[in-house]
PDB file of C-alpha atoms in Angstrom:
ATOM      1  CA  MET A   1       0.000   0.000   0.000  1.00  0.00           C
ATOM      2  CA  ALA A   2       1.328   3.404  -0.960  1.00  0.00           C
ATOM      3  CA  THR A   3       1.651   6.183   1.515  1.00  0.00           C
ATOM      4  CA  LYS A   4       1.265   9.827   0.570  1.00  0.00           C
ATOM      5  CA  ASN A   5       4.985  10.398   1.094  1.00  0.00           C
ATOM      6  CA  MET A   6       5.942   7.437  -1.128  1.00  0.00           C
ATOM      7  CA  THR A   7       3.626   8.727  -3.870  1.00  0.00           C
ATOM      8  CA  ASN A   8       4.987  12.252  -3.518  1.00  0.00           C
ATOM      9  CA  ILE A   9       8.599  11.099  -3.823  1.00  0.00           C
ATOM     10  CA  GLY A  10       7.668   8.865  -6.757  1.00  0.00           C
ATOM     11  CA  GLU A  11       5.983  11.779  -8.518  1.00  0.00           C
ATOM     12  CA  LYS A  12       9.076  13.934  -8.003  1.00  0.00           C
ATOM     13  CA  ILE A  13      11.325  11.207  -9.383  1.00  0.00           C
ATOM     14  CA  LYS A  14       9.056  10.908 -12.405  1.00  0.00           C
ATOM     15  CA  ARG A  15       9.138  14.681 -12.987  1.00  0.00           C
ATOM     16  CA  LEU A  16      12.926  14.760 -12.690  1.00  0.00           C
ATOM     17  CA  ARG A  17      13.253  11.845 -15.081  1.00  0.00           C
ATOM     18  CA  GLU A  18      10.814  13.233 -17.640  1.00  0.00           C
ATOM     19  CA  THR A  19      12.276  16.738 -17.456  1.00  0.00           C
ATOM     20  CA  ALA A  20      15.705  15.281 -18.226  1.00  0.00           C
ATOM     21  CA  LYS A  21      14.139  13.228 -21.048  1.00  0.00           C
ATOM     22  CA  VAL A  22      15.336  10.006 -19.434  1.00  0.00           C
ATOM     23  CA  THR A  23      13.278   6.848 -19.866  1.00  0.00           C
ATOM     24  CA  GLN A  24      12.400   4.476 -17.060  1.00  0.00           C
ATOM     25  CA  THR A  25      14.542   1.889 -18.810  1.00  0.00           C
ATOM     26  CA  GLN A  26      17.577   4.192 -18.899  1.00  0.00           C
ATOM     27  CA  LEU A  27      17.176   5.106 -15.234  1.00  0.00           C
ATOM     28  CA  ALA A  28      16.737   1.453 -14.285  1.00  0.00           C
ATOM     29  CA  GLU A  29      19.860   0.520 -16.242  1.00  0.00           C
ATOM     30  CA  PHE A  30      21.869   3.197 -14.474  1.00  0.00           C
ATOM     31  CA  LEU A  31      20.626   2.023 -11.057  1.00  0.00           C
ATOM     32  CA  SER A  32      21.038  -1.675 -11.987  1.00  0.00           C
ATOM     33  CA  ILE A  33      17.412  -2.504 -11.258  1.00  0.00           C
ATOM     34  CA  ASP A  34      14.422  -3.614 -13.300  1.00  0.00           C
ATOM     35  CA  GLN A  35      12.346  -1.004 -15.154  1.00  0.00           C
ATOM     36  CA  SER A  36       9.169  -2.294 -13.484  1.00  0.00           C
ATOM     37  CA  LEU A  37      10.558  -1.229 -10.109  1.00  0.00           C
ATOM     38  CA  ILE A  38      11.025   2.339 -11.380  1.00  0.00           C
ATOM     39  CA  SER A  39       7.411   2.291 -12.559  1.00  0.00           C
ATOM     40  CA  LYS A  40       6.162   1.081  -9.180  1.00  0.00           C
ATOM     41  CA  ILE A  41       8.251   3.649  -7.292  1.00  0.00           C
ATOM     42  CA  GLU A  42       6.908   6.461  -9.472  1.00  0.00           C
ATOM     43  CA  LYS A  43       3.336   5.290  -8.864  1.00  0.00           C
ATOM     44  CA  GLY A  44       3.950   5.045  -5.123  1.00  0.00           C
ATOM     45  CA  GLU A  45       3.382   1.286  -5.139  1.00  0.00           C
ATOM     46  CA  ARG A  46       6.876   0.460  -3.846  1.00  0.00           C
ATOM     47  CA  SER A  47       9.137   2.185  -1.393  1.00  0.00           C
ATOM     48  CA  ILE A  48      12.618   3.289  -2.334  1.00  0.00           C
ATOM     49  CA  SER A  49      15.790   2.652  -0.369  1.00  0.00           C
ATOM     50  CA  SER A  50      17.685   5.611   1.006  1.00  0.00           C
ATOM     51  CA  ASP A  51      20.726   4.621  -1.069  1.00  0.00           C
ATOM     52  CA  MET A  52      18.713   4.542  -4.286  1.00  0.00           C
ATOM     53  CA  LEU A  53      17.048   7.848  -3.438  1.00  0.00           C
ATOM     54  CA  SER A  54      20.450   9.384  -2.794  1.00  0.00           C
ATOM     55  CA  ASN A  55      21.755   8.022  -6.119  1.00  0.00           C
ATOM     56  CA  ILE A  56      18.781   9.483  -7.992  1.00  0.00           C
ATOM     57  CA  ALA A  57      19.238  12.868  -6.330  1.00  0.00           C
ATOM     58  CA  THR A  58      22.940  12.849  -7.217  1.00  0.00           C
ATOM     59  CA  LEU A  59      22.270  11.657 -10.757  1.00  0.00           C
ATOM     60  CA  PHE A  60      19.838  14.491 -11.455  1.00  0.00           C
ATOM     61  CA  CYS A  61      21.889  17.051  -9.482  1.00  0.00           C
ATOM     62  CA  TYR A  62      18.870  17.582  -7.257  1.00  0.00           C
ATOM     63  CA  PRO A  63      19.225  18.125  -3.494  1.00  0.00           C
ATOM     64  CA  LEU A  64      18.117  15.071  -1.524  1.00  0.00           C
ATOM     65  CA  SER A  65      16.439  17.342   1.015  1.00  0.00           C
ATOM     66  CA  LYS A  66      14.194  18.732  -1.739  1.00  0.00           C
ATOM     67  CA  LEU A  67      13.085  15.225  -2.721  1.00  0.00           C
ATOM     68  CA  LEU A  68      12.044  14.624   0.868  1.00  0.00           C
ATOM     69  CA  THR A  69      10.083  17.866   1.248  1.00  0.00           C
ATOM     70  CA  GLU A  70       6.905  19.077  -0.396  1.00  0.00           C
ATOM     71  CA  ARG A  71       8.470  21.690  -2.679  1.00  0.00           C
ATOM     72  CA  TRP A  72       9.293  21.007  -6.313  1.00  0.00           C
ATOM     73  CA  ARG A  73      11.594  23.097  -8.471  1.00  0.00           C
ATOM     74  CA  MET A  74      14.173  22.189 -11.062  1.00  0.00           C
ATOM     75  CA  VAL A  75      17.708  23.145 -10.134  1.00  0.00           C
ATOM     76  CA  LEU A  76      19.610  22.618 -13.402  1.00  0.00           C
ATOM     77  CA  PRO A  77      18.446  23.395 -16.936  1.00  0.00           C
ATOM     78  CA  THR A  78      17.100  20.330 -18.737  1.00  0.00           C
ATOM     79  CA  SER A  79      19.797  20.297 -21.429  1.00  0.00           C
ATOM     80  CA  ILE A  80      22.599  20.183 -18.868  1.00  0.00           C
ATOM     81  CA  MET A  81      20.849  17.473 -16.867  1.00  0.00           C
ATOM     82  CA  ARG A  82      20.293  15.351 -19.983  1.00  0.00           C
ATOM     83  CA  ARG A  83      23.937  15.595 -21.106  1.00  0.00           C
ATOM     84  CA  TRP A  84      25.121  14.720 -17.599  1.00  0.00           C
ATOM     85  CA  PHE A  85      22.882  11.643 -17.455  1.00  0.00           C
ATOM     86  CA  ILE A  86      23.909  10.373 -20.896  1.00  0.00           C
ATOM     87  CA  SER A  87      27.608  10.766 -20.083  1.00  0.00           C
ATOM     88  CA  LEU A  88      27.172   8.837 -16.820  1.00  0.00           C
ATOM     89  CA  LEU A  89      25.197   6.084 -18.527  1.00  0.00           C
ATOM     90  CA  LYS A  90      27.843   5.722 -21.258  1.00  0.00           C
ATOM     91  CA  ARG A  91      30.596   5.591 -18.631  1.00  0.00           C
ATOM     92  CA  LYS A  92      28.732   2.888 -16.714  1.00  0.00           C
ATOM     93  CA  ARG A  93      28.257   0.795 -19.866  1.00  0.00           C
ATOM     94  CA  THR A  94      32.003   0.779 -20.534  1.00  0.00           C
ATOM     95  CA  MET A  95      32.870  -0.417 -17.028  1.00  0.00           C
TER      96      MET A  95
END
């Protein structure tokens, strides 16, 4: 069962991901998890570990404290965030 806080965090993750034009599959690949888990987290159907939440915040250059509070506001321009994500994903694939 989803709690309001889980749903709220999931919605923020979805907004960050979509704003950066990152697919659920790409995010899941970067986090080494299944895409269906990303979907469930975004819908508030599954909780997210603190480590994974921290990784997502770092990945999108978004303060962890902002993910845990009610406010929503993009920190970096979308184009910068997208380039950053793609470079990290490419680096991970070559490891």
